[in-house]
Short mmCIF file of N, CA and C in Angstrom, two decimals:
data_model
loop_
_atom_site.label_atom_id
_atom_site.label_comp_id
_atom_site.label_asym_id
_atom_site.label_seq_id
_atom_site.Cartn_x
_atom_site.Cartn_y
_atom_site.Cartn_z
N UNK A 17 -56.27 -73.89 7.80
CA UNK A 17 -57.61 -73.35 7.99
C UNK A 17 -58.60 -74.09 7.10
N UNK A 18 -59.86 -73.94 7.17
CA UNK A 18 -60.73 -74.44 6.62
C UNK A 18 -60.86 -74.15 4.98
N UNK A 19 -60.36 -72.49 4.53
CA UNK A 19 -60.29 -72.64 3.50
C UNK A 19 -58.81 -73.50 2.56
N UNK A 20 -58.39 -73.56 3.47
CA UNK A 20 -56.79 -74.65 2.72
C UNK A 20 -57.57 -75.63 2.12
N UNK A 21 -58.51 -76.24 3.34
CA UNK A 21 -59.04 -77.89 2.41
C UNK A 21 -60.08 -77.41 1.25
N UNK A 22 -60.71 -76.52 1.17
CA UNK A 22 -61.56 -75.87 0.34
C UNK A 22 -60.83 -75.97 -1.01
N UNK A 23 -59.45 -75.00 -0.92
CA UNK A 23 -58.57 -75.28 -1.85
C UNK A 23 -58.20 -76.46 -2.87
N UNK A 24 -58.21 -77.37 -2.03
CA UNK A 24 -57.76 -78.88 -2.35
C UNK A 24 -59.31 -79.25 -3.71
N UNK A 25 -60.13 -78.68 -2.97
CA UNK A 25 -61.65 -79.50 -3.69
C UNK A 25 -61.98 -78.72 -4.80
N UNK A 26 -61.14 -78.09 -5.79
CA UNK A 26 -61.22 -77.08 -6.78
C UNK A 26 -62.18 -77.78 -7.93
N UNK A 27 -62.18 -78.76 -7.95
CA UNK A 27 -62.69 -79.94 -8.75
C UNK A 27 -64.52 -80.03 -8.56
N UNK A 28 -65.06 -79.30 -7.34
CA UNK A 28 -66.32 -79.16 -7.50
C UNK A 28 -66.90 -77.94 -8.10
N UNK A 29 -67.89 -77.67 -9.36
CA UNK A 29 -68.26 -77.24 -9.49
C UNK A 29 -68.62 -75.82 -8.77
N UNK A 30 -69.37 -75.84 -7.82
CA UNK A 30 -69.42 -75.32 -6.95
C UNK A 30 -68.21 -74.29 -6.16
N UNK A 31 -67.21 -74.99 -6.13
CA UNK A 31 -65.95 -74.20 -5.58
C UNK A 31 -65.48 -73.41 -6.63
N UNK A 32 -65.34 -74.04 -7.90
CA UNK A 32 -65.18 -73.44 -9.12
C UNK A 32 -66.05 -71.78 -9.30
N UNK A 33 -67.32 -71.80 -8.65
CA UNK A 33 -67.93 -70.25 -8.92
C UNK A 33 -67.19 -69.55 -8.13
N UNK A 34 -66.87 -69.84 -6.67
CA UNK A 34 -67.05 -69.53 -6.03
C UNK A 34 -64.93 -68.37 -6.55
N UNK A 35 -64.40 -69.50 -6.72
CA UNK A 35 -62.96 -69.01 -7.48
C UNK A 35 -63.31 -68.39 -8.21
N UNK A 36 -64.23 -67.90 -9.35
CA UNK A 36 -64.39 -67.37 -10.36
C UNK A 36 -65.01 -66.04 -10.09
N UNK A 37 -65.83 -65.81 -8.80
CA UNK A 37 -66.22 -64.58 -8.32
C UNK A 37 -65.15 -63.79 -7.61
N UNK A 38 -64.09 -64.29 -7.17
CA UNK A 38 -63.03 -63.87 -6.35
C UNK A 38 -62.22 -64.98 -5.39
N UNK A 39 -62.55 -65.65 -5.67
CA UNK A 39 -61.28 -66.54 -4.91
C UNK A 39 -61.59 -66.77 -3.42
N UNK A 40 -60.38 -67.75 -2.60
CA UNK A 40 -60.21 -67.40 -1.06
C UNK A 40 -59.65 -66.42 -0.81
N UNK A 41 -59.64 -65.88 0.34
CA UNK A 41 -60.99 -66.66 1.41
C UNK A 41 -62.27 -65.73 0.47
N UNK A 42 -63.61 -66.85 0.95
CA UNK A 42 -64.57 -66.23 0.19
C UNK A 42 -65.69 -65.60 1.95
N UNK A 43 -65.94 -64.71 0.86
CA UNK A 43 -66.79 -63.67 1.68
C UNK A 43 -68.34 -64.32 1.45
N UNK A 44 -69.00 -64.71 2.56
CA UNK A 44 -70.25 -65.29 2.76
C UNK A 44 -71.08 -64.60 4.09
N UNK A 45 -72.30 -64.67 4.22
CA UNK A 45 -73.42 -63.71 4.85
C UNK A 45 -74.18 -65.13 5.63
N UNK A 46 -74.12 -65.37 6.60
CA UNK A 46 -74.72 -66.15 7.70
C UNK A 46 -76.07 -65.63 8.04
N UNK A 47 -77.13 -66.01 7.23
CA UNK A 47 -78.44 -65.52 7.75
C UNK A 47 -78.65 -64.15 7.30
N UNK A 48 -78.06 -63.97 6.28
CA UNK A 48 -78.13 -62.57 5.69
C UNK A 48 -77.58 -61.56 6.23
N UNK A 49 -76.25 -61.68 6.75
CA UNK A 49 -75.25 -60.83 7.12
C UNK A 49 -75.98 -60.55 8.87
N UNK A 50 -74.86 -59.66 9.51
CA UNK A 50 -75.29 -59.28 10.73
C UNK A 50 -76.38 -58.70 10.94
N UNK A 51 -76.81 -58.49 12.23
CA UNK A 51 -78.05 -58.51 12.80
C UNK A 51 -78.55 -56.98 12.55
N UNK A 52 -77.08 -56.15 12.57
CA UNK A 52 -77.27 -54.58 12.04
C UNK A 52 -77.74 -53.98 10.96
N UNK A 53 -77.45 -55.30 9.96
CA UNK A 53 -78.11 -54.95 8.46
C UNK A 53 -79.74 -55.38 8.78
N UNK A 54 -80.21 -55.67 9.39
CA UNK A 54 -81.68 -56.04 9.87
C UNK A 54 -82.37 -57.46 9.83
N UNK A 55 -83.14 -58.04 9.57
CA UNK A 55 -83.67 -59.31 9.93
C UNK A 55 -83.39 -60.32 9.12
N UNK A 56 -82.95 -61.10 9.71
CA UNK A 56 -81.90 -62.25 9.83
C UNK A 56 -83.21 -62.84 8.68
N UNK A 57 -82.26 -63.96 7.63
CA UNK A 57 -83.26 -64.89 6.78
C UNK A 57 -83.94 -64.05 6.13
N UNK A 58 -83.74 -62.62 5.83
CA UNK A 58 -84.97 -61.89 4.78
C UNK A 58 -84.44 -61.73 3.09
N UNK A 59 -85.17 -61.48 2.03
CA UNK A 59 -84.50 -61.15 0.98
C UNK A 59 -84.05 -59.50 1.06
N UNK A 60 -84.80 -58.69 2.17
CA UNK A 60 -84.37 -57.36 3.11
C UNK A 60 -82.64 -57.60 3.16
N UNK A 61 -82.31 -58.73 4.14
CA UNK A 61 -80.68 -58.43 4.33
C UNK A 61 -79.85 -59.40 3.17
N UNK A 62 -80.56 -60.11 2.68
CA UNK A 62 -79.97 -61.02 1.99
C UNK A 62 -79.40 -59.78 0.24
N UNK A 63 -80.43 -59.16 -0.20
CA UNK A 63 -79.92 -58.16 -0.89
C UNK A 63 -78.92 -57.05 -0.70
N UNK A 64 -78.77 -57.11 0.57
CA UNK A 64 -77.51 -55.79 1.10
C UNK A 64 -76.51 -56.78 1.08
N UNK A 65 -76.81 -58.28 1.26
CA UNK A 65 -75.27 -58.75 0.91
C UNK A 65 -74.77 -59.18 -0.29
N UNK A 66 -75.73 -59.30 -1.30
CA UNK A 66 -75.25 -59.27 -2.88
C UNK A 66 -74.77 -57.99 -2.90
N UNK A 67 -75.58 -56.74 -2.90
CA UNK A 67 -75.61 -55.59 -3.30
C UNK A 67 -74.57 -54.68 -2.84
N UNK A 68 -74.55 -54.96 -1.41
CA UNK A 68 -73.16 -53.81 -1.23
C UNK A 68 -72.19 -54.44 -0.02
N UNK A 69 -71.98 -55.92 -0.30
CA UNK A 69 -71.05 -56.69 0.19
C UNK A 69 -70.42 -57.40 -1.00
N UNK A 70 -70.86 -57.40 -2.09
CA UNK A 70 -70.56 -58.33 -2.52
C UNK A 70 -70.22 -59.78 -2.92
N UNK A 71 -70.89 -60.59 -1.73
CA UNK A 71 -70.94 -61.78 -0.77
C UNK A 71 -70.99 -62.70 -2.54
N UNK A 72 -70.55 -63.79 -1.98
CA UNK A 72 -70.28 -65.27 -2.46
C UNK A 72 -71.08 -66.29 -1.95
N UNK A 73 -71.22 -66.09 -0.95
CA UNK A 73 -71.89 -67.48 -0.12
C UNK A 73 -73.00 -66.95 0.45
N UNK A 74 -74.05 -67.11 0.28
CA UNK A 74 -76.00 -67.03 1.29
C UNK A 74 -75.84 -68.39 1.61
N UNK A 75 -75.71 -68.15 3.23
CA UNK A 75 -76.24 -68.90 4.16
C UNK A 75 -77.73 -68.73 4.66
N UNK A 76 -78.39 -70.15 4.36
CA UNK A 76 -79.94 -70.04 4.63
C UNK A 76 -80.32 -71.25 5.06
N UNK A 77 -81.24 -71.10 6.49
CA UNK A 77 -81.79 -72.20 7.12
C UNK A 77 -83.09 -71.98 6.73
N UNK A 78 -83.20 -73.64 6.66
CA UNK A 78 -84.68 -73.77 6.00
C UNK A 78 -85.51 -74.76 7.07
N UNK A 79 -86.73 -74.40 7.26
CA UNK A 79 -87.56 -75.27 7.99
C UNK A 79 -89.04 -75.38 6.80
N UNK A 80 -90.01 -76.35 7.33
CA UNK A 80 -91.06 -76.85 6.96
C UNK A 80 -92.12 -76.22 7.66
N UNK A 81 -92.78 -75.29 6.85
CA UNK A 81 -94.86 -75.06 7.21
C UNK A 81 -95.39 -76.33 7.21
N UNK A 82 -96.64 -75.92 7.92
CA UNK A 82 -97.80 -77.21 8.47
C UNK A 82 -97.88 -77.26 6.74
N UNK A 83 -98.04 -76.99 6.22
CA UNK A 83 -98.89 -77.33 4.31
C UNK A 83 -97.65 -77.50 3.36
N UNK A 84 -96.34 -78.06 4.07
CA UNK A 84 -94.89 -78.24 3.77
C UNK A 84 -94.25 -77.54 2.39
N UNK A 85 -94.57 -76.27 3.32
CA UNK A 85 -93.66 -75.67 2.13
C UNK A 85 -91.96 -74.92 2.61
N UNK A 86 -91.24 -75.05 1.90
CA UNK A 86 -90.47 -74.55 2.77
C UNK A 86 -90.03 -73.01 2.40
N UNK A 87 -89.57 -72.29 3.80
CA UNK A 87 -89.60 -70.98 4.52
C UNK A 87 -87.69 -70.96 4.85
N UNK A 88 -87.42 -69.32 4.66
CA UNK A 88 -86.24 -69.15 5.49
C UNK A 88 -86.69 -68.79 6.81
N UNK A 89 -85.91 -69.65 7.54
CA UNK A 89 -85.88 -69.05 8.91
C UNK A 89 -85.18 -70.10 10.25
N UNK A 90 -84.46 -69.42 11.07
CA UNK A 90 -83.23 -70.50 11.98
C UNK A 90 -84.17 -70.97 12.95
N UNK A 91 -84.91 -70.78 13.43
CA UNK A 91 -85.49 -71.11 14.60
C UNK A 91 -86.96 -72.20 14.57
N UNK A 92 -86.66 -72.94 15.50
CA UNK A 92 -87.61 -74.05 15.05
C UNK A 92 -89.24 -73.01 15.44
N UNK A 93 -88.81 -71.86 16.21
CA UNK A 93 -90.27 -71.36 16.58
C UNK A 93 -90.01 -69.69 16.36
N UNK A 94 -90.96 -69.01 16.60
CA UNK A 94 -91.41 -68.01 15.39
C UNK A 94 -91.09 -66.72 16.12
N UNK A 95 -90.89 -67.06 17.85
CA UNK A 95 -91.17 -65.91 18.96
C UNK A 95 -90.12 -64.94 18.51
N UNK A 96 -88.92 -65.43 18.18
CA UNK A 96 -87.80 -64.57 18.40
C UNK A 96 -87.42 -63.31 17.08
N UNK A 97 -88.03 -63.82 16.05
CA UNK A 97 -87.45 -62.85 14.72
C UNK A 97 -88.83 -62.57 14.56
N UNK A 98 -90.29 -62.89 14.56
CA UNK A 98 -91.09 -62.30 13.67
C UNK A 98 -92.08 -62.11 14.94
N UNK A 99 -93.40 -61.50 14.32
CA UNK A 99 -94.44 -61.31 15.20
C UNK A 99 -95.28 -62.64 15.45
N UNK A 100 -95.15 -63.91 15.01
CA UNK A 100 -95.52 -64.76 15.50
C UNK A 100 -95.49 -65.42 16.94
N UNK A 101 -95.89 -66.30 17.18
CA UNK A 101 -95.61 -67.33 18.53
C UNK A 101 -95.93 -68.70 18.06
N UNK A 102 -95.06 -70.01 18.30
CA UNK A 102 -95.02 -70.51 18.92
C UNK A 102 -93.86 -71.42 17.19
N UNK A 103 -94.12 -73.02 17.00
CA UNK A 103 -93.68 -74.01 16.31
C UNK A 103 -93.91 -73.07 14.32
N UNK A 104 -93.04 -72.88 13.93
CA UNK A 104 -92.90 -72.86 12.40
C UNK A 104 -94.17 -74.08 11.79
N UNK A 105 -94.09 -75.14 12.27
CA UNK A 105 -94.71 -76.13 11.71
C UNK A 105 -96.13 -76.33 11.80
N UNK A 106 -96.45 -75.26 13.07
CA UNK A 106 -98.25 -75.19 13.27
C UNK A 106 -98.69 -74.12 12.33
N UNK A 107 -97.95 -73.87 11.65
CA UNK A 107 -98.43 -72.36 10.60
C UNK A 107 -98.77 -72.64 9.21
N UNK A 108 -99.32 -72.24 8.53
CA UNK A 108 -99.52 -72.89 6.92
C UNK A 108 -98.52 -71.56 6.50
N UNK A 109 -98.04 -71.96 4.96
CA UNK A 109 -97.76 -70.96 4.33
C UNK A 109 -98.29 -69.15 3.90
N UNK A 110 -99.68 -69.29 4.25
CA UNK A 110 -100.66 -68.41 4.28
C UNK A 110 -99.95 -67.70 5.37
N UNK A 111 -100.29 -68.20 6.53
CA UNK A 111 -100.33 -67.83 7.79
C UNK A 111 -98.98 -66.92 8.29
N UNK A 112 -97.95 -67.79 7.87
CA UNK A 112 -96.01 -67.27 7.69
C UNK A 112 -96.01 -66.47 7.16
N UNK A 113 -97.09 -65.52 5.54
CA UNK A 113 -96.03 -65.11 5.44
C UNK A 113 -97.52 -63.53 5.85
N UNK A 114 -97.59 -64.06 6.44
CA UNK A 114 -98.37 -62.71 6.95
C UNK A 114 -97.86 -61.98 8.21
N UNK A 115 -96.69 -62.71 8.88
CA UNK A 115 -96.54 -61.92 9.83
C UNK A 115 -94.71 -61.18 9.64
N UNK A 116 -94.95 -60.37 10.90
CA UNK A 116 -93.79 -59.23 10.32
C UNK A 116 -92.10 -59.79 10.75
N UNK A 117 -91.53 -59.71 9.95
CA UNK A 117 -90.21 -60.66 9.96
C UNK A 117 -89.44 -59.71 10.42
N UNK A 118 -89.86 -57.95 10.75
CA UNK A 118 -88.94 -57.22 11.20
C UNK A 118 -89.43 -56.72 12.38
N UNK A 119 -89.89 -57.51 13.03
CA UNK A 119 -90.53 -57.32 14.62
C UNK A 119 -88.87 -56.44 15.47
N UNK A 120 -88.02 -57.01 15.02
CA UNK A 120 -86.79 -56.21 16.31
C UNK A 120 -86.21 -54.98 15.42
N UNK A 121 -87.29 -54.48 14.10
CA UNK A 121 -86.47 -53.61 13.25
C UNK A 121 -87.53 -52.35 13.42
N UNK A 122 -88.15 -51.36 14.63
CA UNK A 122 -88.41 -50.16 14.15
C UNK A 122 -88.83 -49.23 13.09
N UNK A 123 -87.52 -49.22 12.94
CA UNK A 123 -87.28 -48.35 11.51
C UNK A 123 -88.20 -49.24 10.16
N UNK A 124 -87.60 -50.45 10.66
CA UNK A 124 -88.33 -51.16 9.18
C UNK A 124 -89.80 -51.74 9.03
N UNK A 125 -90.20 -51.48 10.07
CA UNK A 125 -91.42 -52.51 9.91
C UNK A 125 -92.24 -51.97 8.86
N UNK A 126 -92.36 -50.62 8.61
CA UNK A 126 -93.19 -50.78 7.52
C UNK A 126 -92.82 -50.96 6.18
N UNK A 127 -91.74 -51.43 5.96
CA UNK A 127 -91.14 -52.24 4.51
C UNK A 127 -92.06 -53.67 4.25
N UNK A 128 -92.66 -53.88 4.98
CA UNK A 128 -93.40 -55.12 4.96
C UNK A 128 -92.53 -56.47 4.54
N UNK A 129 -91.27 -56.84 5.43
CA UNK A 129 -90.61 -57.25 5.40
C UNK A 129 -90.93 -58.80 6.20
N UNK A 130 -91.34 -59.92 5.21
CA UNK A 130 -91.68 -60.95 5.20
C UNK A 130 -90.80 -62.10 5.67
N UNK A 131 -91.25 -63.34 5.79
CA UNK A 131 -90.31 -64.74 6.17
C UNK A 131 -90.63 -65.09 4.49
N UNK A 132 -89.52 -65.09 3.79
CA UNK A 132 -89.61 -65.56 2.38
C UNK A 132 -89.78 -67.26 2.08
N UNK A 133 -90.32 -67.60 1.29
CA UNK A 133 -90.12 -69.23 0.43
C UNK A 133 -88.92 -69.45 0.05
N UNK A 134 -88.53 -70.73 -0.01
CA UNK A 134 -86.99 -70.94 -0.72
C UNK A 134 -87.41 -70.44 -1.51
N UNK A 135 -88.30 -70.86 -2.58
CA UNK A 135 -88.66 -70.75 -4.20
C UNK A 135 -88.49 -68.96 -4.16
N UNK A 136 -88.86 -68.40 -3.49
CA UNK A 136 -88.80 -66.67 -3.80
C UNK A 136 -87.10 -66.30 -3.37
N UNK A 137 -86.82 -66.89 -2.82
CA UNK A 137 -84.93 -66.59 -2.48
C UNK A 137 -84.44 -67.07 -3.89
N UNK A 138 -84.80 -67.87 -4.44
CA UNK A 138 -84.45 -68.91 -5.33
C UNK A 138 -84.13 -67.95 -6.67
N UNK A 139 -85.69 -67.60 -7.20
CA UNK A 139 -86.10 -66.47 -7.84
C UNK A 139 -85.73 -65.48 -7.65
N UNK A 140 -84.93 -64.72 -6.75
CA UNK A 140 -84.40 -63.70 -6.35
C UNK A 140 -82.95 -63.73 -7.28
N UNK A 141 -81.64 -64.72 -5.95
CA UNK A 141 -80.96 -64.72 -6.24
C UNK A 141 -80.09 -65.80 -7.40
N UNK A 142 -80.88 -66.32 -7.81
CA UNK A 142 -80.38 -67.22 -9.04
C UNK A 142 -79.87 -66.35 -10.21
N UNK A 143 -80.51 -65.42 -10.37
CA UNK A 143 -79.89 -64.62 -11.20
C UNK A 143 -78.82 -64.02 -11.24
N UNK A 144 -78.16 -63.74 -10.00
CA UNK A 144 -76.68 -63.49 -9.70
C UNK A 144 -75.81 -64.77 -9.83
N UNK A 145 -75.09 -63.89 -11.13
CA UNK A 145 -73.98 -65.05 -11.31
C UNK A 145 -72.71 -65.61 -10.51
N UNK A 146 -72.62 -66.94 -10.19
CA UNK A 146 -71.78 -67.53 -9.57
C UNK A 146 -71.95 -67.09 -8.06
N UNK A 147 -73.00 -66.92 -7.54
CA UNK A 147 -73.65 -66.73 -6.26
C UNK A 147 -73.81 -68.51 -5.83
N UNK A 148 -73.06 -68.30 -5.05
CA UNK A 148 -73.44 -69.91 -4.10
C UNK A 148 -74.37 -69.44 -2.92
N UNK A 149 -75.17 -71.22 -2.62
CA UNK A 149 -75.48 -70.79 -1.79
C UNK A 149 -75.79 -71.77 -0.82
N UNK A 150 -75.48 -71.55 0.77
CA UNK A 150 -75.42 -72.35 1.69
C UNK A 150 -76.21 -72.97 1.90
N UNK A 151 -77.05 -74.17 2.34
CA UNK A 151 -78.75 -74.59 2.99
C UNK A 151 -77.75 -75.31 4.36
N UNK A 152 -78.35 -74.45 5.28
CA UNK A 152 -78.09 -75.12 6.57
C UNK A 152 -79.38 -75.60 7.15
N UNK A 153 -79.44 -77.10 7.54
CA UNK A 153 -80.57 -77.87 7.89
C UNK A 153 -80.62 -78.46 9.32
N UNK A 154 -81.87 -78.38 9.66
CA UNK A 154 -81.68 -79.10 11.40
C UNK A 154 -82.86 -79.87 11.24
N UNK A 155 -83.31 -80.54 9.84
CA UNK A 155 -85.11 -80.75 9.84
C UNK A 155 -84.45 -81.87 8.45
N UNK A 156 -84.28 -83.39 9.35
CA UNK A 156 -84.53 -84.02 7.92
C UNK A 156 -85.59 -83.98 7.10
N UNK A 157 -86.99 -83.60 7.44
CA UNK A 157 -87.94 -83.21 6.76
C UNK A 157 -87.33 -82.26 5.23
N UNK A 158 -87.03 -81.38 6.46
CA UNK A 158 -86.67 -80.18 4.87
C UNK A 158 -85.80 -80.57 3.75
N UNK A 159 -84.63 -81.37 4.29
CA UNK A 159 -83.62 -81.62 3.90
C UNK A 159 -84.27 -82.35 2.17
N UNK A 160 -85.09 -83.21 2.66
CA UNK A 160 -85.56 -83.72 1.40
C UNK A 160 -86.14 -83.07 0.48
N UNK A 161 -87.07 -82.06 0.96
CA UNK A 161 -88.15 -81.08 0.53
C UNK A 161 -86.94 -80.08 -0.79
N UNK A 162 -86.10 -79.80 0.04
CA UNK A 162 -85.15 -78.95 -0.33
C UNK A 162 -84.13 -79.56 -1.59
N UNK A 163 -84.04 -80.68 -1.11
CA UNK A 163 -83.06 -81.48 -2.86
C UNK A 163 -84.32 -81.77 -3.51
N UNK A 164 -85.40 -81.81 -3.93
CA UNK A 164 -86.24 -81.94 -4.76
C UNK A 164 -86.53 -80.51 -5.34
N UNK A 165 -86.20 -79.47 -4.85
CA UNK A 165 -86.30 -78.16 -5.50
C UNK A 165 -85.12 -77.87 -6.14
N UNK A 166 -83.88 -78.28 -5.59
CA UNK A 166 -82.33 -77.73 -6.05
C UNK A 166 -82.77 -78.68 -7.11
N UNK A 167 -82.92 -80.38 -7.16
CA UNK A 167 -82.67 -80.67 -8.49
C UNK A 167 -83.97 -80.47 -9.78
N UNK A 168 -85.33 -79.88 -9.88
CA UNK A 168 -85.84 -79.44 -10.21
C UNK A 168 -85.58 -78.76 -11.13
N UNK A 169 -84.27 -77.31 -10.50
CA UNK A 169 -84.36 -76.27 -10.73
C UNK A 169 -82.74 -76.97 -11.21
N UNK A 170 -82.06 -77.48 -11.24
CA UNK A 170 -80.73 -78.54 -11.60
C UNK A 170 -79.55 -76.91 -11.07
N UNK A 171 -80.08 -76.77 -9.80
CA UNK A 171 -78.62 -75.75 -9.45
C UNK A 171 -77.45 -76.63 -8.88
N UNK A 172 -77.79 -78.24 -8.71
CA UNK A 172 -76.73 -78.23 -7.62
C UNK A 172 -75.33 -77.96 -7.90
N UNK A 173 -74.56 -77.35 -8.81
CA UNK A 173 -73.58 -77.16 -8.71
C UNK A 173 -72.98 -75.65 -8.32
N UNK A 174 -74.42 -75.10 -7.51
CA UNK A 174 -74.59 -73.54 -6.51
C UNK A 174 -75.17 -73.98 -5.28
N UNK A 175 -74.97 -75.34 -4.58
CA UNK A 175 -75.35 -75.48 -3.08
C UNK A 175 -74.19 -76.14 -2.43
N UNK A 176 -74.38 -75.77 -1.60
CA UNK A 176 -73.12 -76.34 -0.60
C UNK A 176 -74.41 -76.69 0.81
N UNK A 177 -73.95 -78.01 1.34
CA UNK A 177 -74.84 -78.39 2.38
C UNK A 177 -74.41 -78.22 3.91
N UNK A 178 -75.23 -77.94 5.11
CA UNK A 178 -74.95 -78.37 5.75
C UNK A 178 -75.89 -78.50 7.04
N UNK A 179 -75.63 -79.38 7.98
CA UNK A 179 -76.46 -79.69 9.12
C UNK A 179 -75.59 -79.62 10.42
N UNK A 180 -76.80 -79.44 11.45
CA UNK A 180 -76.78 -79.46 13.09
C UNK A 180 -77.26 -80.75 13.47
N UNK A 181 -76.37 -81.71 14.11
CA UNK A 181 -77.31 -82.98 14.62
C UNK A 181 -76.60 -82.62 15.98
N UNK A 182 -78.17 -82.75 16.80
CA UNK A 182 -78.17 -83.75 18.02
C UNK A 182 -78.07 -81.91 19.11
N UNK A 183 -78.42 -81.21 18.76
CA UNK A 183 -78.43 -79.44 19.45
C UNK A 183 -79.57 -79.86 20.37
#
């Protein structure tokens, strides 16, 4: 299985927290756990999976605002998780984080439950120790945007990378 070769790479930093929080297999949250805990990419579900999952791994896709800042969120366009319409990239940062990130959540909308900044995920969960955390990329744009903040902030030995080519 995938964690066997994981095994083998004990030697990265990185794998090293990840052993030190509990071992394999490690328990990780894809977009901030399922869709039941509520809106996908929020620090909303991303805290129910520190908090009462206990999770190891935040998986987080990152894209680029028009004023390039970067945002969680999977979708190159805005229709499907928030009250926006149309391209992530025609929006400034202003603009993102004004609209409601719990458009399919009822119950939640009035939590005022936002599309967060890396830098505010960052600030969030950095403080949890030996918390890794995933950056899944489909935007060489971001990709760069995004190692200039990890090494900034010198976490890389709490990212694990990965990309979609050619979807």
């Amino acid at each position: 299985t995938g964690f066997c070769f994981v095994r083998e790479m004990v030697a990265f930093p990185v794998y090293e927290r990840i052993i030190r929080k509990g071992g394999f297999p490690a328990h990780g949250c894809h977009r901030g756990g399922a869709s039941k805990f509520g809106p996908e990419n929020t620090l909303y579900n991303f805290r129910r999976c520190v908090w009462e999952c206990a999770t190891q791994v935040l998986e987080i896709d990152l894209k680029l605002t028009k004023d390039d800042h970067l945002v969680l969120l999977h979708d190159d366009n805005l229709d499907r998780t928030t009250s926006g319409r149309g391209s992530v990239r025609n929006y400034t940062l202003e603009q993102i984080q004004q609209l409601d990130a719990a458009k399919n959540y009822p119950q939640l909308q009035n939590l005022n439950i936002r599309i967060p900044t890396f830098n505010q995920f960052l600030d969030e969960f950095l403080p949890v120790e030996d918390l890794v955390f995933f950056l899944d990329f489909k935007d060489s744009e971001a990709v760069l945007k995004a190692m200039e903040v990890v090494k900034e902030r010198g976490i890389e030995d709490r990212i694990i990378l990965g990309s979609v080519v050619g979807e």
